[in-house]
XYZ file of C-alpha atoms in Angstrom:
631
model
C 0.000 0.000 0.000
C 1.409 3.319 -1.023
C 2.437 5.616 1.833
C 0.378 8.805 2.026
C 2.386 11.931 1.372
C 1.731 15.590 1.916
C 0.822 17.928 -0.911
C 3.299 20.812 -1.076
C 0.897 22.893 -3.144
C -1.898 22.441 -0.621
C 0.249 23.341 2.339
C 1.571 26.428 0.546
C -1.987 27.446 -0.260
C -3.278 26.933 3.273
C -0.301 28.619 4.893
C -0.859 31.603 2.615
C -4.614 31.488 3.260
C -4.301 31.602 7.033
C -1.376 33.991 6.808
C -3.630 36.392 4.925
C -6.410 35.760 7.449
C -4.097 36.625 10.330
C -2.968 39.715 8.437
C -6.563 40.827 7.834
C -7.429 40.521 11.525
C -4.271 41.968 13.028
C -2.877 44.397 10.446
C -4.193 47.365 12.376
C -2.630 46.446 15.714
C -0.280 49.280 16.774
C 3.353 48.620 17.677
C 4.830 49.406 21.095
C 6.473 52.529 19.684
C 3.178 53.677 18.184
C 1.387 53.070 21.476
C 3.965 55.141 23.359
C 3.741 57.963 20.818
C -0.034 57.845 20.825
C -0.083 57.934 24.648
C 2.067 61.076 24.589
C -0.243 62.622 21.990
C -3.259 61.773 24.116
C -1.760 63.392 27.218
C -0.915 66.527 25.234
C -4.391 66.605 23.680
C -5.990 66.243 27.115
C -3.983 69.166 28.481
C -4.928 71.304 25.486
C -8.574 70.297 25.825
C -8.559 71.188 29.542
C -7.025 74.566 28.791
C -9.535 75.235 26.009
C -12.417 74.179 28.260
C -11.178 76.481 30.993
C -11.024 79.416 28.593
C -14.428 78.547 27.144
C -15.965 78.364 30.623
C -14.551 81.741 31.492
C -15.611 83.500 28.296
C -18.798 81.766 27.129
C -22.014 81.296 29.128
C -25.110 79.324 28.194
C -27.833 81.775 27.307
C -30.610 79.586 28.700
C -29.405 80.262 32.262
C -30.173 83.992 32.000
C -33.084 84.880 34.268
C -32.853 88.620 34.888
C -31.566 91.821 33.368
C -28.435 91.841 35.539
C -27.383 88.403 34.246
C -28.280 89.412 30.717
C -26.082 92.492 30.908
C -23.236 90.389 32.308
C -23.705 87.879 29.492
C -23.680 90.612 26.871
C -20.440 91.827 28.358
C -18.988 88.309 28.042
C -20.158 87.858 24.457
C -18.735 91.190 23.432
C -19.470 91.867 19.790
C -21.956 88.940 19.727
C -24.060 90.272 22.611
C -26.843 90.833 20.090
C -27.431 87.051 20.022
C -28.249 86.999 23.749
C -31.764 88.299 23.043
C -32.669 85.652 20.417
C -33.400 82.252 22.069
C -36.852 82.931 23.437
C -38.142 84.174 20.087
C -37.760 80.881 18.189
C -38.275 77.096 18.603
C -35.302 75.226 20.037
C -34.888 72.979 16.981
C -35.877 73.006 13.315
C -36.746 69.780 11.496
C -35.861 69.011 7.863
C -37.414 65.864 6.450
C -37.735 63.897 3.223
C -38.550 60.266 2.431
C -35.128 59.078 3.555
C -34.066 61.304 6.451
C -35.395 63.214 9.406
C -32.846 65.807 10.517
C -33.167 68.091 13.537
C -30.942 71.150 13.861
C -30.650 73.111 17.100
C -30.617 76.883 17.385
C -28.049 76.512 20.133
C -24.809 75.853 18.278
C -26.547 75.660 14.908
C -25.563 72.012 14.386
C -27.375 68.721 13.708
C -28.681 67.138 16.911
C -30.700 64.244 15.476
C -30.581 62.113 12.321
C -33.066 59.282 11.788
C -32.940 57.007 8.727
C -36.576 56.470 7.803
C -36.465 53.408 5.553
C -37.997 50.839 7.880
C -37.221 47.870 5.621
C -33.545 48.610 4.995
C -32.470 50.441 8.126
C -34.240 48.874 11.080
C -32.256 47.394 13.924
C -32.744 43.852 15.114
C -35.218 45.236 17.651
C -37.271 46.799 14.845
C -36.301 50.378 15.730
C -35.177 52.818 13.065
C -31.458 53.501 12.921
C -30.616 56.851 14.522
C -27.118 58.098 13.780
C -27.291 61.244 15.912
C -29.275 61.758 19.101
C -28.840 62.520 22.814
C -25.967 64.903 22.156
C -23.617 62.225 20.752
C -22.439 64.672 18.057
C -21.347 68.321 18.177
C -20.070 70.797 15.643
C -18.268 73.892 16.864
C -16.336 76.904 15.610
C -13.846 78.592 17.931
C -14.217 82.339 17.293
C -11.262 84.533 18.199
C -12.335 88.151 18.479
C -10.137 91.158 18.016
C -10.509 92.014 21.706
C -8.985 88.581 22.607
C -12.186 86.757 23.486
C -12.544 83.074 22.668
C -16.175 82.197 21.919
C -17.525 78.727 21.169
C -20.431 78.619 18.718
C -21.762 75.396 20.258
C -22.777 77.473 23.313
C -24.290 80.398 21.375
C -27.708 80.887 19.827
C -28.419 81.254 16.116
C -31.488 82.834 14.577
C -33.239 80.336 12.246
C -35.130 80.982 9.029
C -36.804 78.071 7.206
C -37.820 78.443 3.562
C -38.661 76.196 0.621
C -37.579 76.281 -2.999
C -39.475 73.654 -4.980
C -38.794 70.373 -3.142
C -35.745 71.800 -1.377
C -35.959 72.737 2.302
C -33.552 75.551 3.208
C -32.622 76.380 6.786
C -30.520 79.489 7.405
C -29.134 80.073 10.895
C -27.372 83.297 11.766
C -25.227 84.130 14.767
C -25.484 87.891 14.813
C -23.090 90.553 15.991
C -25.589 93.098 14.677
C -28.475 93.187 12.222
C -26.030 93.238 9.285
C -23.018 91.381 10.707
C -23.304 87.680 11.315
C -21.963 84.139 11.003
C -24.280 81.979 8.894
C -24.869 78.234 8.643
C -27.011 77.195 5.678
C -28.518 73.711 5.351
C -30.367 72.479 2.239
C -32.155 69.110 2.175
C -33.324 67.913 -1.230
C -35.994 65.324 -1.953
C -34.950 61.634 -1.880
C -31.391 62.430 -0.871
C -29.106 61.398 1.970
C -26.877 64.421 1.449
C -27.419 67.970 2.668
C -25.753 71.103 1.387
C -23.945 72.732 4.279
C -22.394 76.182 3.847
C -20.581 78.362 6.367
C -20.197 82.036 5.522
C -19.866 85.331 7.297
C -20.813 88.929 6.584
C -19.437 92.049 8.206
C -17.233 90.190 10.687
C -13.875 91.323 9.366
C -13.811 94.042 12.049
C -15.054 91.696 14.773
C -12.995 88.510 14.390
C -9.262 87.975 14.258
C -8.864 86.866 10.636
C -5.087 86.421 10.665
C -5.410 82.652 11.160
C -8.049 80.110 10.067
C -10.851 79.158 12.412
C -10.954 75.609 13.736
C -14.092 73.691 12.775
C -14.454 70.893 15.323
C -16.705 67.916 14.566
C -17.085 65.274 17.249
C -19.186 62.101 17.294
C -19.628 59.050 19.502
C -20.941 56.379 17.160
C -23.887 54.320 18.352
C -23.971 50.558 18.177
C -26.460 49.438 15.508
C -25.698 45.737 14.961
C -26.040 42.463 16.878
C -22.321 41.983 17.509
C -20.692 45.156 18.827
C -17.175 43.697 18.423
C -17.804 42.741 14.790
C -19.389 46.137 14.049
C -16.516 47.927 15.777
C -13.983 46.080 13.630
C -15.363 47.904 10.586
C -15.851 51.280 12.279
C -13.179 53.927 11.708
C -12.437 57.326 10.159
C -11.908 57.272 6.405
C -10.694 60.308 4.499
C -9.642 61.520 1.074
C -6.642 63.811 0.750
C -4.136 65.238 -1.743
C -6.251 65.016 -4.893
C -7.712 61.532 -4.663
C -5.625 59.549 -2.185
C -7.543 57.786 0.563
C -6.624 56.372 3.944
C -8.051 55.586 7.378
C -7.117 55.990 11.041
C -7.361 52.290 11.826
C -8.501 50.452 14.941
C -7.355 50.604 18.544
C -7.005 53.342 21.125
C -6.121 56.938 20.315
C -5.358 56.609 16.627
C -4.531 59.926 14.991
C -3.764 61.170 11.479
C -2.910 64.654 10.179
C -3.529 64.557 6.406
C -3.315 67.616 4.138
C -5.654 68.835 1.382
C -8.565 66.844 2.794
C -11.689 66.725 0.617
C -13.856 64.574 2.884
C -13.889 63.034 6.349
C -16.113 59.984 6.869
C -17.138 58.677 10.257
C -17.691 55.204 8.916
C -19.622 52.695 10.925
C -20.014 49.145 9.703
C -23.139 49.767 7.635
C -23.808 53.502 8.128
C -21.722 56.618 7.727
C -21.712 60.308 8.558
C -19.538 62.230 6.101
C -18.414 65.850 5.871
C -17.333 66.887 2.367
C -15.755 70.141 1.251
C -15.704 71.513 -2.283
C -12.504 73.372 -1.331
C -10.130 70.943 0.433
C -9.136 71.668 4.022
C -5.460 72.587 4.161
C -4.677 70.251 7.040
C -6.895 68.105 9.229
C -6.348 66.536 12.616
C -8.335 63.314 12.912
C -8.614 61.307 16.089
C -10.267 57.939 16.743
C -10.637 56.225 20.101
C -12.049 52.772 20.793
C -14.857 52.800 23.375
C -15.392 49.032 23.569
C -13.065 47.640 26.208
C -15.520 45.017 27.441
C -18.323 44.122 25.029
C -20.485 42.907 27.917
C -20.397 46.346 29.556
C -19.665 48.770 26.708
C -22.828 48.167 24.704
C -23.983 51.646 23.585
C -21.110 53.256 21.681
C -18.367 51.861 19.460
C -15.874 54.702 18.890
C -15.232 58.351 19.661
C -14.351 60.377 16.561
C -12.944 63.892 16.468
C -11.952 66.071 13.527
C -10.392 69.520 13.596
C -10.572 71.240 10.213
C -9.257 74.735 9.397
C -11.603 77.262 7.732
C -9.547 80.015 6.125
C -10.737 83.600 5.711
C -10.883 85.094 2.256
C -10.996 88.867 2.105
C -11.694 88.959 5.838
C -14.791 86.729 5.563
C -15.664 83.038 5.620
C -17.209 81.348 2.589
C -17.045 77.544 2.597
C -19.371 75.274 0.618
C -19.645 71.792 2.088
C -21.972 68.789 2.288
C -23.134 66.420 4.988
C -24.030 62.804 4.188
C -26.012 60.657 6.606
C -26.887 57.250 5.225
C -25.926 53.657 4.438
C -22.365 52.559 3.794
C -23.608 51.006 0.594
C -21.353 50.842 -2.469
C -24.070 51.577 -5.037
C -25.521 54.485 -3.046
C -22.153 56.115 -2.378
C -20.896 55.551 -5.923
C -23.924 57.396 -7.323
C -22.779 60.700 -5.745
C -19.627 60.700 -7.923
C -17.549 62.165 -5.089
C -15.283 59.119 -4.524
C -17.311 58.192 -1.454
C -17.223 54.510 -2.436
C -13.571 54.603 -1.316
C -14.682 54.423 2.292
C -15.804 50.809 1.730
C -12.810 48.475 2.316
C -12.944 46.369 -0.828
C -9.208 45.742 -0.855
C -6.308 47.262 -2.740
C -5.064 46.455 -6.236
C -6.364 43.271 -7.822
C -8.532 42.461 -4.778
C -10.460 45.697 -5.186
C -10.792 45.118 -8.946
C -12.259 41.663 -8.368
C -14.808 43.104 -5.950
C -15.721 46.125 -8.063
C -15.896 44.466 -11.459
C -16.895 40.867 -10.635
C -18.310 40.310 -7.168
C -20.443 43.462 -6.770
C -22.068 43.393 -10.256
C -22.634 39.620 -10.184
C -24.065 39.495 -6.682
C -26.123 42.636 -7.292
C -27.665 41.017 -10.373
C -28.451 37.730 -8.609
C -29.873 39.327 -5.467
C -32.156 41.576 -7.537
C -34.528 38.691 -8.271
C -33.820 35.852 -5.794
C -33.471 35.580 -2.005
C -30.097 36.654 -0.623
C -29.133 33.272 0.852
C -29.891 31.533 -2.451
C -28.037 34.337 -4.255
C -24.914 33.596 -2.185
C -25.116 29.899 -3.095
C -25.578 30.560 -6.830
C -22.909 33.277 -6.701
C -20.478 30.768 -5.157
C -21.323 28.097 -7.721
C -20.669 30.507 -10.599
C -17.330 31.611 -9.132
C -16.178 28.043 -8.492
C -17.231 26.835 -11.934
C -15.356 29.757 -13.494
C -12.293 28.756 -11.456
C -12.629 25.022 -12.218
C -10.159 25.078 -15.155
C -7.545 26.367 -12.715
C -8.471 23.613 -10.262
C -8.129 21.112 -13.091
C -4.682 22.423 -14.050
C -3.544 22.152 -10.444
C -4.812 18.589 -10.053
C -3.353 17.567 -13.429
C 0.035 18.823 -12.318
C -0.278 16.797 -9.132
C -1.148 13.700 -11.150
C 1.935 14.140 -13.337
C 4.112 14.527 -10.282
C 2.667 11.326 -8.846
C 3.595 9.401 -11.985
C 7.157 10.721 -11.710
C 7.451 9.979 -8.009
C 9.149 6.538 -8.364
C 11.851 8.004 -10.589
C 12.312 10.963 -8.261
C 12.673 8.544 -5.344
C 15.388 6.689 -7.267
C 17.275 9.929 -7.853
C 16.946 10.846 -4.190
C 18.394 7.494 -3.164
C 21.142 7.558 -5.785
C 22.344 11.069 -4.966
C 21.391 11.278 -1.297
C 24.952 12.278 -0.383
C 25.091 14.955 -3.070
C 22.029 17.247 -2.726
C 23.219 19.576 -5.483
C 23.592 16.773 -8.004
C 20.235 15.406 -6.930
C 18.599 18.765 -7.694
C 20.278 18.956 -11.092
C 19.149 15.477 -12.103
C 15.645 16.113 -10.816
C 15.398 19.278 -12.922
C 16.596 17.340 -15.981
C 13.902 14.722 -15.366
C 11.227 17.402 -15.101
C 12.444 18.988 -18.328
C 12.475 15.691 -20.271
C 9.029 14.719 -19.038
C 7.587 18.150 -19.759
C 6.543 18.651 -16.135
C 6.982 21.770 -14.022
C 7.019 21.475 -10.217
C 5.603 24.995 -10.058
C 2.632 24.147 -12.269
C 0.604 23.035 -9.257
C 1.470 26.081 -7.152
C 0.640 28.747 -9.713
C -3.061 27.803 -10.143
C -3.430 27.755 -6.360
C -1.875 31.204 -6.132
C -4.211 32.497 -8.851
C -7.181 31.553 -6.678
C -5.863 33.419 -3.610
C -6.959 36.903 -4.810
C -10.532 35.645 -5.131
C -10.352 34.174 -1.640
C -9.037 37.440 -0.186
C -11.595 39.479 -2.153
C -14.404 37.434 -0.574
C -13.067 38.333 2.892
C -13.475 41.982 1.929
C -16.720 41.714 -0.021
C -19.100 39.885 2.317
C -18.425 41.928 5.497
C -18.991 45.100 3.422
C -22.130 43.923 1.613
C -24.851 46.231 2.950
C -27.473 44.205 1.060
C -27.065 41.330 3.531
C -28.019 43.428 6.545
C -31.168 42.108 8.257
C -31.649 39.487 5.500
C -32.455 36.022 6.812
C -31.691 32.566 5.433
C -32.566 29.254 7.044
C -31.664 29.604 10.749
C -29.644 32.794 10.232
C -31.805 35.847 11.002
C -29.168 38.273 9.705
C -26.630 37.268 7.051
C -24.450 40.265 7.935
C -23.951 38.968 11.495
C -23.280 35.624 13.155
C -25.866 32.826 12.887
C -26.236 31.879 16.537
C -27.944 28.559 17.243
C -26.864 28.187 20.891
C -26.265 30.903 23.487
C -23.551 29.777 25.906
C -23.808 30.653 29.626
C -20.093 31.454 29.629
C -17.502 33.130 27.396
C -14.766 31.135 25.648
C -11.625 33.185 24.878
C -11.228 33.859 21.135
C -14.441 31.935 20.410
C -17.203 33.898 22.138
C -20.352 33.180 24.110
C -22.391 31.561 21.350
C -22.208 28.785 18.744
C -22.733 29.618 15.064
C -23.684 26.812 12.709
C -22.383 27.953 9.307
C -18.761 28.123 10.569
C -19.140 24.541 11.841
C -20.332 23.407 8.414
C -17.475 25.307 6.746
C -14.982 23.697 9.146
C -16.345 20.209 8.379
C -16.105 20.903 4.640
C -12.514 22.137 4.860
C -11.620 19.071 6.976
C -12.844 16.652 4.300
C -11.246 18.744 1.557
C -7.862 18.540 3.275
C -8.303 14.816 3.952
C -8.944 14.369 0.239
C -5.895 16.374 -0.817
C -3.651 14.599 1.683
C -4.632 11.113 0.447
C -3.074 8.898 -2.148
C -3.185 11.585 -4.829
C -0.592 13.703 -3.030
C 2.340 14.620 -5.209
C 4.882 16.055 -2.813
C 8.536 15.160 -2.960
C 9.999 12.810 -0.326
C 11.371 14.093 2.937
C 14.581 16.108 2.474
C 17.471 15.862 4.901
C 17.596 18.766 7.321
C 14.036 19.782 6.527
C 10.994 19.467 8.809
C 8.818 16.388 8.430
C 6.207 17.954 6.126
C 4.013 14.839 6.268
C 3.474 15.379 9.982
C 2.908 19.099 9.451
C 0.303 18.373 6.802
C -1.469 15.919 9.094
C -1.537 18.596 11.787
C -2.940 21.131 9.312
C -5.854 18.785 8.597
C -7.041 19.363 12.157
C -5.683 22.868 12.780
C -7.380 24.438 9.760
C -10.960 23.511 10.775
C -10.299 24.684 14.335
C -9.032 28.022 13.034
C -12.129 28.262 10.847
C -14.347 27.697 13.896
C -12.536 30.291 16.005
C -12.250 33.060 13.439
C -15.650 32.715 11.825
C -17.842 32.147 14.876
C -18.440 35.903 15.209
C -18.158 36.753 11.492
C -21.135 37.423 9.273
C -23.120 34.332 8.299
C -22.926 35.324 4.622
C -19.139 34.846 4.571
C -19.365 31.527 6.426
C -22.066 30.324 4.032
C -19.861 31.275 1.076
C -16.891 29.352 2.507
C -19.020 26.303 3.267
C -20.475 26.154 -0.260
C -17.088 26.967 -1.796
C -15.332 24.077 -0.039
C -18.240 21.754 -0.777
C -18.097 22.557 -4.499
C -14.302 22.203 -4.558
C -14.622 18.726 -3.050
C -17.153 17.806 -5.751
C -15.027 19.219 -8.569
C -11.907 17.411 -7.381
C -13.846 14.157 -7.012
C -15.077 14.412 -10.608
C -11.640 15.372 -11.953
C -9.899 12.584 -10.074
C -12.346 9.800 -10.914
C -13.709 10.738 -14.325
C -11.360 13.146 -16.095
C -7.723 12.546 -15.149
C -6.428 9.100 -16.248
C -3.060 8.257 -14.570
C -2.229 5.616 -17.220
C -2.647 8.092 -20.069
C -0.571 10.632 -18.166
C 2.182 8.041 -17.668
C 2.150 7.163 -21.344
C 2.324 10.815 -22.317
C 5.268 11.434 -19.980
C 7.167 8.450 -21.388
C 6.495 9.745 -24.883
C 7.764 13.191 -23.890
C 11.001 11.676 -22.643
C 11.752 10.335 -26.118
C 11.406 13.757 -27.671
C 13.911 16.563 -27.647
C 13.914 18.227 -24.218
C 11.630 21.218 -24.091
C 13.408 24.549 -24.109
C 13.828 25.777 -20.577
C 12.225 29.001 -19.449
C 14.285 31.858 -18.055
C 13.650 30.807 -14.477
C 14.702 27.216 -15.140
C 17.774 28.373 -17.075
C 18.799 30.662 -14.221
C 18.235 27.914 -11.673
C 20.247 25.436 -13.787
C 23.050 27.977 -14.155
C 23.177 28.557 -10.397
C 23.347 24.813 -9.781
C 26.175 24.368 -12.275
C 28.143 27.247 -10.729
C 27.659 25.747 -7.269
C 28.801 22.342 -8.554
C 31.905 23.930 -10.111
C 32.772 25.713 -6.860
C 32.324 22.477 -4.948
C 34.664 20.634 -7.348
C 37.254 23.404 -7.073
C 37.204 23.204 -3.268
C 37.780 19.432 -3.373
C 40.904 19.912 -5.537
C 42.324 22.269 -2.947
């Protein structure tokens, strides 16, 4: 009975697969040096914030606390040139509501910024509890301008009252808020909400303030937000929550995960507070010269920290032009959905992590169009299955090439074993003779590796595509009530490190499938070379991988979205079927043996550049070895 050998191609593929998986999960972990630097930055930022708060407390009072004329006069004295605004609050409602079919937005007179955003599409945007998704509420977001007056006052607009005026132009709702220094001198925020649109126009301008404000330096626009949890798994949602931004004419980047992550990009055209499936984005038609972006993780213990995911802060400079402000911007509140963001033609689709280079191309030009087409007329779970079948069938010629190469190597194994035994004391000569055998037989040892490597980009692309697929949110299939989150079938009364406090079924099925796939590829069709002296026992390693790989699948995918686990389960299942058919009904070892023997009788095939270079290196090494023996 033939001894079972390991498959070098399989082990290379699986090592690369899990190497990429580790890289995906841990690429954003900061180094010790970064942590130390970030800690120093945090301490400095805290000191600056305390100083700014102290100044703000001394110079800016909340108008709503004024109860008599004495306090009012004192407040007017504090506000200086903006004392006019102290008489405005009681004359207007506290908030103004803008609303269309998609959004309900509330904007406060105090501070002039958005205090509530509700996404109204009940079908697409409900939480698991059935509630509508609310991105802003309960003071989780603030927008503030620090005004430096010519008489050295520091005033914070978030504590001052604006005078609102609501008008309509066709289907557009226009809210103008003015912070007045006088009847003709003011700071103005202008919001415009159009019909069926997630994006608002947001303009900041001033009139007549050149003699009131210190215009020598830009004003700091500060935008803060604590992002609410919206999904079933706060840890999984938090993994895909970060600040994304575009800078320097089209480049894009992100702050990453972890505590106190900070970036200072230049020429910033948008800042996106990206949550897993929803985003709040500030865009500027004139790029900000330099931004300071800060992200802090708020989930230290997912059992306790269940309300917020991250704290985001952005400081953006607004420059004066001719002594006045005039900045045209936009605010987007809506789904982190590729199709929706792409339609705005502002590069907003860049905030979705589809992968770089070829991985992003596969997602943009293959996965997204194909899955979008399938899911437009069939249920999402069935769409994933059909999608997987199409991808695997398209990749089957590559699978066939890989298996054919393995079959050829198996036929050559007896002769390779003879060479190994004959030249076991001369490894260099053994390699030379082995290469000659490969060349005569028309077989390449790399032929099995290359098809496996070709499939890796599709594997990596799927790891990016399914967690970002907004379409899967709140879509059920079989026992999974949400394909964008884990498919819990058992809630555990305890927490298992790395695994979690629940059992998901699709990862178990995927682990079983990958176990049988690896058992199949480590059976009698394995084509690996015999054990080399001084090298690890690869047969034992491969046997270990048969059991390690399913365990890793269980651990990593237990808290991942069910859609990705379903894809991996079906993918492995189809691969097993394809290999079974190829092995038993397509590839004939006797015909392969006959073809190899026929090839040996022909003139050796011309070597490629790589083989020629390798042969040359071997010959040079052999010559050096012979020269040393003569000495």
